[in-house]
Coordinates of C-alpha atoms (C1' of nucleotides) in Angstrom, one line a residue:
Chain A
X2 CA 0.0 0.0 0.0
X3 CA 1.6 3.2 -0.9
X4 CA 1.2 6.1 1.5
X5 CA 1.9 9.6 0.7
X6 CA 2.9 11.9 3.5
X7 CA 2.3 16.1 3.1
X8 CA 5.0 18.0 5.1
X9 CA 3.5 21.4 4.5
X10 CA 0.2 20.1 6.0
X11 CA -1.5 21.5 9.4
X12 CA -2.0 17.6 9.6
X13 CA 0.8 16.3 12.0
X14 CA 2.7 12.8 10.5
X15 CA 1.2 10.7 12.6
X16 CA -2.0 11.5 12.1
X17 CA -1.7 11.3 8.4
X18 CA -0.3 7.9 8.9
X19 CA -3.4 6.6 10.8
X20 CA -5.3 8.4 8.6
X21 CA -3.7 6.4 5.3
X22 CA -4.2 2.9 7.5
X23 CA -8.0 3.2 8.1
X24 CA -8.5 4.1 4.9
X25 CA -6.6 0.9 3.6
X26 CA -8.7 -0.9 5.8
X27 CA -12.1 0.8 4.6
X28 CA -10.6 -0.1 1.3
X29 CA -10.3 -3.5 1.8
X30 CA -6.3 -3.6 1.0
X31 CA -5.6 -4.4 4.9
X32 CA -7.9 -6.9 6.0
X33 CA -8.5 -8.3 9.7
X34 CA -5.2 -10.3 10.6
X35 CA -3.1 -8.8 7.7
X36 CA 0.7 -8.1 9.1
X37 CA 1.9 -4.0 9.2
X38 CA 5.3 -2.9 8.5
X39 CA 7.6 -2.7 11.5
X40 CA 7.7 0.5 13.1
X41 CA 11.5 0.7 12.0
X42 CA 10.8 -0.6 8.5
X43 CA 8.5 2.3 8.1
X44 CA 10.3 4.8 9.5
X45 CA 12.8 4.0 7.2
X46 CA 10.4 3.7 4.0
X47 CA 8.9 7.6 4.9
X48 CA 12.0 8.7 5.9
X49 CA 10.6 9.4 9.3
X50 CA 11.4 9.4 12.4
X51 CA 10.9 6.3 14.5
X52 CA 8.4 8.1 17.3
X53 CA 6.4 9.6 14.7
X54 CA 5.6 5.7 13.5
X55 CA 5.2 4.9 17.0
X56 CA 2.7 7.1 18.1
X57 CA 0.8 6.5 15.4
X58 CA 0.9 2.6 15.8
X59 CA -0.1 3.4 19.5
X60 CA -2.9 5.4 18.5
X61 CA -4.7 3.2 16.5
X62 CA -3.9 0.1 18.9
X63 CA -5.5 2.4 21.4
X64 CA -8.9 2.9 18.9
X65 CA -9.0 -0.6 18.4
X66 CA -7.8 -0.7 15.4
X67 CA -4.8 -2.7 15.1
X68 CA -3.1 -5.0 17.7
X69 CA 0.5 -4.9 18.4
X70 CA 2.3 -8.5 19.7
X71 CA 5.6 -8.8 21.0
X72 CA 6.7 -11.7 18.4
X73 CA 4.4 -11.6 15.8
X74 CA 4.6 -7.9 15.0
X75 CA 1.9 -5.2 14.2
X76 CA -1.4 -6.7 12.9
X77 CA -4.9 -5.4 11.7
X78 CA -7.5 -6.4 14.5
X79 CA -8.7 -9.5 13.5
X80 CA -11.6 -9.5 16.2
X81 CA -13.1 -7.2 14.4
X82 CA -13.3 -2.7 14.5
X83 CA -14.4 -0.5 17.0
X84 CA -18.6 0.7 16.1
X85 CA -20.5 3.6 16.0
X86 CA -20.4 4.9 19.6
X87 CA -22.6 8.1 20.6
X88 CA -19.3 9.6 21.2
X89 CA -18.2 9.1 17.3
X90 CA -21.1 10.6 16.1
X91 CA -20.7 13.5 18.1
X92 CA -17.4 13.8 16.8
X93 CA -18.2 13.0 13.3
X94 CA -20.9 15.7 13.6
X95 CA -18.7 18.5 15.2
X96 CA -15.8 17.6 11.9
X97 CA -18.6 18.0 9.6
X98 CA -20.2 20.9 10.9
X99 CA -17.9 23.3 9.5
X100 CA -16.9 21.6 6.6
X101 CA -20.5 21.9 5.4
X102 CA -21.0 25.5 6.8
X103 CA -18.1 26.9 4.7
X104 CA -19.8 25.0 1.9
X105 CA -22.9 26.5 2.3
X106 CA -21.3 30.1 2.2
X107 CA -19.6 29.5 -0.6
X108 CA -22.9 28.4 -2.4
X109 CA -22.5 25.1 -2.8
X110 CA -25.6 22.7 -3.0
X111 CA -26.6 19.9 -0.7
X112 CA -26.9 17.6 -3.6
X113 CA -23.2 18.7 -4.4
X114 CA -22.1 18.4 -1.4
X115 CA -23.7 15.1 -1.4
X116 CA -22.2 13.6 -4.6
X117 CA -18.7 14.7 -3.6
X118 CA -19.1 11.7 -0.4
X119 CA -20.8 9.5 -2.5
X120 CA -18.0 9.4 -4.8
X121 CA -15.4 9.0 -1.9
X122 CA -18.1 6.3 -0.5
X123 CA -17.8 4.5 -3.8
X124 CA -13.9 5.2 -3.7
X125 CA -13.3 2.7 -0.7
X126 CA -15.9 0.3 -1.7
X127 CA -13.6 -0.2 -4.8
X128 CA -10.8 -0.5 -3.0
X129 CA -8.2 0.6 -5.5
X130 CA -5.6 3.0 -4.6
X131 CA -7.3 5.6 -7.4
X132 CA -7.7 8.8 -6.2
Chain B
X6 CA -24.6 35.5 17.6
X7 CA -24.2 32.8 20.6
X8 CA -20.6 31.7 20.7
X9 CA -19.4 29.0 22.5
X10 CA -16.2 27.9 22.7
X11 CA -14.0 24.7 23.6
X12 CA -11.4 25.2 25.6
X13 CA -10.0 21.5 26.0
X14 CA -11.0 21.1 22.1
X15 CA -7.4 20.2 20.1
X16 CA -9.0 23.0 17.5
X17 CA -7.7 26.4 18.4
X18 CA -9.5 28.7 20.0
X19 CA -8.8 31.3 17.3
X20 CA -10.4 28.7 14.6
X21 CA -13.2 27.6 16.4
X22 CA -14.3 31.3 16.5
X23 CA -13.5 31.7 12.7
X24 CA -15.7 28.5 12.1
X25 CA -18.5 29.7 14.2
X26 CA -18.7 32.9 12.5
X27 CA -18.6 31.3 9.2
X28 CA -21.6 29.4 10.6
X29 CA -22.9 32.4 11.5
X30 CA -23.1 33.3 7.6
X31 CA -24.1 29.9 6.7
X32 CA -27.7 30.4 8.9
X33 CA -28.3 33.9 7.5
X34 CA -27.7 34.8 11.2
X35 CA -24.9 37.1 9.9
X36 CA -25.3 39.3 6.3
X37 CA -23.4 41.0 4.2
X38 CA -22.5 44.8 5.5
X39 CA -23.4 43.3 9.3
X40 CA -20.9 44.6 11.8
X41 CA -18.6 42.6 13.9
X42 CA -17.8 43.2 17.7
X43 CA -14.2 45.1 17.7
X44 CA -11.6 42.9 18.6
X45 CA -11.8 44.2 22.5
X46 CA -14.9 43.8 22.9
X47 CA -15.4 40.1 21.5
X48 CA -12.4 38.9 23.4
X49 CA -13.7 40.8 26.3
X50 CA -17.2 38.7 25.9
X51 CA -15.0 35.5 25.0
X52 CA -12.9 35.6 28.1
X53 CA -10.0 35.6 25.6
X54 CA -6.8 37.4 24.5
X55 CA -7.4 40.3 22.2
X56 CA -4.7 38.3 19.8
X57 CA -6.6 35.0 19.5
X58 CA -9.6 37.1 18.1
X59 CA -7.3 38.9 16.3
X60 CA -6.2 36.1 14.8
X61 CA -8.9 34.7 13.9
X62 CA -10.3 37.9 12.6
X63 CA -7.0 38.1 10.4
X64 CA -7.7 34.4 8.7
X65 CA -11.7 35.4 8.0
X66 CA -10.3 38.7 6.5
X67 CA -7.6 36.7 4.4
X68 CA -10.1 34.0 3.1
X69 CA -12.2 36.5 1.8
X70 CA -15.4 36.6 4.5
X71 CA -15.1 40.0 6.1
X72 CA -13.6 43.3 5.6
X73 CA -11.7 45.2 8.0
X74 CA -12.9 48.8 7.0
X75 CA -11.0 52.0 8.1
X76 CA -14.7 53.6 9.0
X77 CA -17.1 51.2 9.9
X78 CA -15.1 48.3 11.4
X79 CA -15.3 44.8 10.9
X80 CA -18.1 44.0 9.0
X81 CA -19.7 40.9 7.0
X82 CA -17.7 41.1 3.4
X83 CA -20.6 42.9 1.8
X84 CA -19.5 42.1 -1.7
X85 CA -20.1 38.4 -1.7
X86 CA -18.3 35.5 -0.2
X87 CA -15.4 33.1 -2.1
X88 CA -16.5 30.6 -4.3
X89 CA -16.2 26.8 -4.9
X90 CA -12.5 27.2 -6.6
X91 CA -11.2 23.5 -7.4
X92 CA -8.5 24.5 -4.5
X93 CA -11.6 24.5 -2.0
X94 CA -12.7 21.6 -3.7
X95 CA -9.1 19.5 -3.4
X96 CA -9.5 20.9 0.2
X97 CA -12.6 19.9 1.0
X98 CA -12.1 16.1 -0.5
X99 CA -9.3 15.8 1.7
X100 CA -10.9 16.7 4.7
X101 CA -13.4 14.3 4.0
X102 CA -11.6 11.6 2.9
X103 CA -10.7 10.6 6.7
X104 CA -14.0 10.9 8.2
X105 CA -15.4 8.1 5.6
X106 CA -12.6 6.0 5.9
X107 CA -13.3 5.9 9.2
X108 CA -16.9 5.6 9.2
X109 CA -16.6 3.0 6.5
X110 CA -14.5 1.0 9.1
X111 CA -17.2 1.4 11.5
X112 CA -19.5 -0.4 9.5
X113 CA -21.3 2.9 9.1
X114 CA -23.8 2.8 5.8
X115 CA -23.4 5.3 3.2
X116 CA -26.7 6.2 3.5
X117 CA -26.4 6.5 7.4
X118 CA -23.9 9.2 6.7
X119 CA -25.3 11.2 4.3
X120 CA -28.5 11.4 6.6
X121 CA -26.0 13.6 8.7
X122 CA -24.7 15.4 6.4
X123 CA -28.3 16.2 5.3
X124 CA -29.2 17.0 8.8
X125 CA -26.5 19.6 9.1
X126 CA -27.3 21.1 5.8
X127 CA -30.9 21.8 6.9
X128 CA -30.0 22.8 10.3
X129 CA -27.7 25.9 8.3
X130 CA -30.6 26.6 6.4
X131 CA -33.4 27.1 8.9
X132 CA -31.1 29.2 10.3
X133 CA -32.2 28.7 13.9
X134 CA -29.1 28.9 16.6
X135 CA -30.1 24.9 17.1
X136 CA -27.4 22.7 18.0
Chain C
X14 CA -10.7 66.0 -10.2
X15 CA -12.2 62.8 -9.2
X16 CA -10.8 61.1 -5.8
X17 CA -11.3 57.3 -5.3
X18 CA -10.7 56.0 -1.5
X19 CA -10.2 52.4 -0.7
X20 CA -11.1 52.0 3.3
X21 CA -9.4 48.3 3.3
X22 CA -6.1 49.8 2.1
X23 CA -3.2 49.7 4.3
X24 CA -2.6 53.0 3.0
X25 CA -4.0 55.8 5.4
X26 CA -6.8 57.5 4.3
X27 CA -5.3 61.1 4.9
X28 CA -1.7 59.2 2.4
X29 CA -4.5 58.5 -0.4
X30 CA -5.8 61.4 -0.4
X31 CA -1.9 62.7 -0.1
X32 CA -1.4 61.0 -3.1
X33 CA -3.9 61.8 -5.3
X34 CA -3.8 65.2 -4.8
X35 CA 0.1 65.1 -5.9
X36 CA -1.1 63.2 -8.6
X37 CA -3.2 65.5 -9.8
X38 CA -0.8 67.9 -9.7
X39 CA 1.7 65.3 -11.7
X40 CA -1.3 65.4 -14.4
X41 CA -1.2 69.4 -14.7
X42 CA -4.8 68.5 -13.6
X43 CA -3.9 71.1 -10.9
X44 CA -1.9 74.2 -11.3
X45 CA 0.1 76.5 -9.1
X46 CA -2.0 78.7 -7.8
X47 CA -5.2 76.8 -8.4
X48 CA -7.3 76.5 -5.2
X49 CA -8.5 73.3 -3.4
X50 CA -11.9 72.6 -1.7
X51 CA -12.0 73.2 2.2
X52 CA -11.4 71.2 4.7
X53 CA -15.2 71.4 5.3
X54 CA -16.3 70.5 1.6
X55 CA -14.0 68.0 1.1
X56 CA -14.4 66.1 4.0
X57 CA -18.2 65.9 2.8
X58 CA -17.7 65.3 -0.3
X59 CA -15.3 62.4 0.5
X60 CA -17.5 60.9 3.3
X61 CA -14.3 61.3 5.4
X62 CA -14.0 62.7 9.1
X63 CA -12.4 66.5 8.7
X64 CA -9.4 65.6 11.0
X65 CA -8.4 63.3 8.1
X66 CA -8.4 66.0 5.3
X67 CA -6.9 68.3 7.9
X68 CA -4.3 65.6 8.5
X69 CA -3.7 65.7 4.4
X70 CA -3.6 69.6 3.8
X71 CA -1.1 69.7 6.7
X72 CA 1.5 67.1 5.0
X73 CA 0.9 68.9 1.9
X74 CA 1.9 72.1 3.3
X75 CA 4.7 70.4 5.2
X76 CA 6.2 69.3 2.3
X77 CA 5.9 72.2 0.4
X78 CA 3.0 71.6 -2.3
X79 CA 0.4 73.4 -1.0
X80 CA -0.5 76.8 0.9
X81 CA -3.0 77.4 3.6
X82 CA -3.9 80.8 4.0
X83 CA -6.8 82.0 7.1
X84 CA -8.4 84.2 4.0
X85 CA -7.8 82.4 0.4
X86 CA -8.2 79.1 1.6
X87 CA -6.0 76.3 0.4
X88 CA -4.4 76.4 -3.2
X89 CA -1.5 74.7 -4.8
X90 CA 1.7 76.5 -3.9
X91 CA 2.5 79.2 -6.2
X92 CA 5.7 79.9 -5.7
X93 CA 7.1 76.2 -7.4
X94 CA 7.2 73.0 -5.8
X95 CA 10.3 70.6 -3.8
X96 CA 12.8 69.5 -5.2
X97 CA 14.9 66.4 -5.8
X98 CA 17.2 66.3 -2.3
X99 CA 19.7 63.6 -1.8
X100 CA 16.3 62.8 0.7
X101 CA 14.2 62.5 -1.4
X102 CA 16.6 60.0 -3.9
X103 CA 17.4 58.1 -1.1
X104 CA 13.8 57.5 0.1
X105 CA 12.7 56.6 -3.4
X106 CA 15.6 54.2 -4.3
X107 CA 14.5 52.4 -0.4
X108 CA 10.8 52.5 -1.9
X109 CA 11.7 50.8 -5.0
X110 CA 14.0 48.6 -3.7
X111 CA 11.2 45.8 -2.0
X112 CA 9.1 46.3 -5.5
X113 CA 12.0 45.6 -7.3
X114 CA 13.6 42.8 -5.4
X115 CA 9.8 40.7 -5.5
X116 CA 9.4 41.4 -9.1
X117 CA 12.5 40.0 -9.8
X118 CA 11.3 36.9 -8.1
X119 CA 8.6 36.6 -9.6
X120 CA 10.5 36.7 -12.9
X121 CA 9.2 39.7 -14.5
X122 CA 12.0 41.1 -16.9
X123 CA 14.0 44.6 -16.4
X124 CA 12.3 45.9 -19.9
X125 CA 8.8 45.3 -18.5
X126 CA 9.1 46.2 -15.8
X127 CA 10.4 49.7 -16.9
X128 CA 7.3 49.4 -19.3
X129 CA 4.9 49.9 -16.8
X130 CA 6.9 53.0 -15.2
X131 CA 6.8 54.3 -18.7
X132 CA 3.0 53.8 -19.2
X133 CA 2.6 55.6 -15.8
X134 CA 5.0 58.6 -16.5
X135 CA 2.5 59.1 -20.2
X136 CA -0.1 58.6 -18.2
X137 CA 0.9 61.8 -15.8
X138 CA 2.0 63.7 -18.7
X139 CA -1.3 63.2 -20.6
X140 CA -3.0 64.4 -17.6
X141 CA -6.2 62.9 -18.6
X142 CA -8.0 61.3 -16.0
X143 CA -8.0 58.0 -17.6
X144 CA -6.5 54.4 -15.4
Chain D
X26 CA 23.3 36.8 4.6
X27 CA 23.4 40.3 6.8
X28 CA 20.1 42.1 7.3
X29 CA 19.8 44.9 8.8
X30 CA 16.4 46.7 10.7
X31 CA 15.6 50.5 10.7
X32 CA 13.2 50.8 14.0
X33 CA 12.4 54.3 13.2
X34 CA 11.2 53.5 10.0
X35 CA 7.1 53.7 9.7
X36 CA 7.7 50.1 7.7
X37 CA 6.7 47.7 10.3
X38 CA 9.4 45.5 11.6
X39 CA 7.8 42.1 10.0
X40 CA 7.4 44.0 7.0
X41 CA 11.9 44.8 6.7
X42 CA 12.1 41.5 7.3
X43 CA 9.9 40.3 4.5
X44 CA 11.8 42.6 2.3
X45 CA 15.2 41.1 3.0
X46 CA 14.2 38.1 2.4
X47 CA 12.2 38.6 -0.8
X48 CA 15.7 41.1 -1.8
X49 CA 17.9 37.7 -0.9
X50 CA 15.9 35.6 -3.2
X51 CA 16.1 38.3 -5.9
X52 CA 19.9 38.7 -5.5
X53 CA 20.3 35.1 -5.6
X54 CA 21.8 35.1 -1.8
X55 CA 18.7 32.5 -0.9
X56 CA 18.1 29.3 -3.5
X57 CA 15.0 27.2 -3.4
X58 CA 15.6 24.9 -0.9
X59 CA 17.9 26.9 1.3
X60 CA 17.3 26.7 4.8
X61 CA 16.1 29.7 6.9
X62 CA 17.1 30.1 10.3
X63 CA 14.2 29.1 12.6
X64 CA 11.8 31.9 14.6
X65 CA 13.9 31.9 17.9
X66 CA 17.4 32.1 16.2
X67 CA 16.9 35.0 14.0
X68 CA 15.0 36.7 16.8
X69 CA 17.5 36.5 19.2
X70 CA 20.1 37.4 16.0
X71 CA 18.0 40.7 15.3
X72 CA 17.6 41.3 18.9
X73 CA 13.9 40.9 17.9
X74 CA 10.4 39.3 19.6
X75 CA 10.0 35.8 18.0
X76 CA 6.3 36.6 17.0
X77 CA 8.0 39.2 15.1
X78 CA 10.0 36.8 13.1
X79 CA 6.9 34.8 12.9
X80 CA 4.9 37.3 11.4
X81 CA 6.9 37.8 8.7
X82 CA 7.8 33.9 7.9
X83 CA 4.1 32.8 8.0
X84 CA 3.4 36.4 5.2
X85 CA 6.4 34.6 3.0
X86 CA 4.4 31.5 3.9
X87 CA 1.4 32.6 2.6
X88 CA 3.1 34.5 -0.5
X89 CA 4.8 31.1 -1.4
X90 CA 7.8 32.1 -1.0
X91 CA 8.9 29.8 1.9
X92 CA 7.4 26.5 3.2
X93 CA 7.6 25.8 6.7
X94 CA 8.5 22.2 6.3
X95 CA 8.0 20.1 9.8
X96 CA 11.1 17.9 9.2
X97 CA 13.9 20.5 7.8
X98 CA 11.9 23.8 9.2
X99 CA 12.0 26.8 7.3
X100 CA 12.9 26.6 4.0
X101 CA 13.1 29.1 0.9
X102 CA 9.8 27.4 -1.6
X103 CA 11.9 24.7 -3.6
X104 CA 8.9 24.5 -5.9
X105 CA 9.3 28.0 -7.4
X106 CA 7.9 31.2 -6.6
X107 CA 4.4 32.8 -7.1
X108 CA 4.2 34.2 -10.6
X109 CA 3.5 37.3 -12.5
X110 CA -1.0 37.7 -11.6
X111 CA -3.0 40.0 -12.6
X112 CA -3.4 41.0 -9.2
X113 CA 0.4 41.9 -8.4
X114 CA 0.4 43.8 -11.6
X115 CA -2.4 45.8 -10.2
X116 CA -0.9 46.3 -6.7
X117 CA 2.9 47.0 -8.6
X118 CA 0.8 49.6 -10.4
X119 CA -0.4 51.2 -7.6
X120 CA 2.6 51.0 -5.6
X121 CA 4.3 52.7 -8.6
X122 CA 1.8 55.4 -9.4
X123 CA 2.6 57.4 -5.9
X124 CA 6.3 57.3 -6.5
X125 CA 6.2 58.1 -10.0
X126 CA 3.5 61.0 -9.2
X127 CA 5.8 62.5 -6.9
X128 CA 8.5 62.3 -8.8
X129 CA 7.2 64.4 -11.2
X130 CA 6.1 66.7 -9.5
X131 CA 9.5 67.3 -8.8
X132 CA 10.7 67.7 -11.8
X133 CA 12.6 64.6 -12.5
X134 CA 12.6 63.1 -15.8
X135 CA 11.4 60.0 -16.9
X136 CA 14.9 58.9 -17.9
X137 CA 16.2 59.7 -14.7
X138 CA 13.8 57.4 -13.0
X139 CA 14.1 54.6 -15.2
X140 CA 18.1 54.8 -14.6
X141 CA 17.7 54.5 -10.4
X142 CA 15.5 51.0 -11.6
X143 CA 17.9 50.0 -13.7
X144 CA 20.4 50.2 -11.2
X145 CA 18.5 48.3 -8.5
X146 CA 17.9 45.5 -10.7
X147 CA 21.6 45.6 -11.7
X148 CA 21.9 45.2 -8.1
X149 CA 19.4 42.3 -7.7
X150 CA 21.4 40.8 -10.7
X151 CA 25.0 40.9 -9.8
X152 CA 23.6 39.5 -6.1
X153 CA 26.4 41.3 -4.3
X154 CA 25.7 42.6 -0.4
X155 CA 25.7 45.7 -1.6
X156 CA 24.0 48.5 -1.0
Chain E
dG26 C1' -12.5 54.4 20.2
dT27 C1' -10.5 51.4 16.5
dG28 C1' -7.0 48.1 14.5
dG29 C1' -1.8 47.4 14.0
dT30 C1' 2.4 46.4 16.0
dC31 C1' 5.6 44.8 19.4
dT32 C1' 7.3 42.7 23.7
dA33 C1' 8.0 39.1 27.3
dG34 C1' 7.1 34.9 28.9
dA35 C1' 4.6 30.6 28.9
dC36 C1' 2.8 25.9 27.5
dC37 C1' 2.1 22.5 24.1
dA38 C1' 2.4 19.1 20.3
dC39 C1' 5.4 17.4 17.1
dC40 C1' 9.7 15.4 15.3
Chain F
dG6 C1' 15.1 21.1 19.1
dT7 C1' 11.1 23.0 16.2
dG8 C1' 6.8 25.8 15.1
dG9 C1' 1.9 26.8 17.0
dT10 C1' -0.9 28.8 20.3
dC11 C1' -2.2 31.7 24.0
dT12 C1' -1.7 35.4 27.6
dA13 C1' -0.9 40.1 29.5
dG14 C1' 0.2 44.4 28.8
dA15 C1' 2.0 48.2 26.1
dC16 C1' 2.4 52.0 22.5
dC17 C1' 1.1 54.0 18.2
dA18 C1' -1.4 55.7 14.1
dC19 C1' -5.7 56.5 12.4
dT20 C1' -10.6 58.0 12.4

DNA sequence: GTGGTCTAGACCACC
DNA sequence: GTGGTCTAGACCACT
């Protein structure tokens, strides 16, 4: 799976790279039980440092969305993802509420608006790497 | 305009007040030509540094969604707001693209999500200071 | 002579007006001796508080291209206009300087740019009122 | 590369710094990809705040004329620099206009003008320190 | 009174 | 170490 990273971004590294793992997940290119790259083998294929890899290995062990074994490496959760808690709508809601008010000021329509996460919807249901 | 802020949110303080304000617009609560509190008097109201609103003043000014006039102040940009430019748009995608990877992770439906979205949209057009 | 003001400028009201006032002169739209509106009028006529025109006439004086008398009013200074001081080269070649330097980055060429100081010196000596 | 500040000047402080910069790039001093030193350095150097500094890195930021990379810091844009708009032509025209006005005013020739450009971009060209 | 600028000092997240 | 954010308090130019 190929990830690109954006150094100029507000987007810290870490983030990015959880970011680029759930969505190979969501695509189906990392499925349940599939092995990750050790933290030092990716920090050497980004050319990052090792902490940045760390914390973001950490983080998604700590969503649920990986699992991290002494011998056997870094793994996709093969018991299965974490589900759609109040508390992750709440969030979801509060990341989308300005996203769609800027949208609105700017004139966009809902059905616009709409068909732009449709196509990203239909994006990870294909699963290829296309942007 | 109610504003409430976050102060344990991991958004700054200086965007959550630009986003609110861009809400603001987005309900028709704020028009074109309305005046903004001065700096010293919002942050006084906000409990906050004159800078932060400053700051956040500075980004709405730079993006296109107020003017700061010699004579009358800060006031809604009475000439019309920025469009969709396919920058907005890249921007926008990519600020998406994380929150349905996630959701798609979830197990959340596509339809499920949209329903929010939809929700939101309507909740900018009736205007109403509704959470 | 017509007067535009932009309120967003950086440029202090009382400098544009400044400026434009020199500019007219530049044009031969204004001619020693000619007079200039009062404080009072102008200030109206420019929707501008008076302390700013004051502010304007005052620099003017200062400088040399205007006269203020109690009786006669204000009028363009009769008796010739400043000169070119080692001051005044100095603080020209420092205002150039920054314009210079970004075009440069920007990669506009020597010969154009010169061409736009041309249009602008035909454009004073034409005196019209045209851009 | 020296830089020197002029705190009497009316040109705000962020602004000089700007300048420099922009005049380092022009003289070929600063190539894309250069590093910059980082906020605290230069503002102890200058004997100036940090948020000073800052100021004017996140306005070359904004320009495009630096990146504020998070792995090698500041950085001059090694992507190239902003181009030749529409808009800067409008805002070099206006910049211009005042300075050419006056100069008229004061009787200097167009020929003599164009020479003190030639010789600043002579000075951009040859990239020397000097003044 | 306004916004614009600057300082000094602090905490934080990130790398 | 870096930049990002925030605070508190100050001065200035402009309107």
């Amino acid at each position: 799976m190929i990830m690109t990273l954006d150094f100029q971004s507000d987007f810290p590294i870490y983030k990015q790279i959880r970011n680029q793992i759930i969505e190979g997940i969501a695509k189906g290119l990392l499925k349940p039980g599939d092995p990750l790259p050790s933290v030092r083998m990716l920090a050497q294929d980004l050319s990052v440092n090792m902490h940045t890899i760390n914390k973001a290995y950490q983080l998604l062990k700590q969503e649920g969305f990986i699992q991290i074994h002494r011998q056997r490496g870094v793994v996709i959760n093969p018991d299965g993802f974490p589900k759609i808690t109040d508390d992750y709508l709440a969030i979801l809601q509060e990341s989308l509420r300005p996203l769609i008010g800027e949208s609105v000021c700017r004139g966009m329509k809902e059905e616009a608006f709409l068909d732009r996460c449709r196509k990203l919807f239909q994006q990870m249901e294909k699963g290829g790497e296309g942007q």
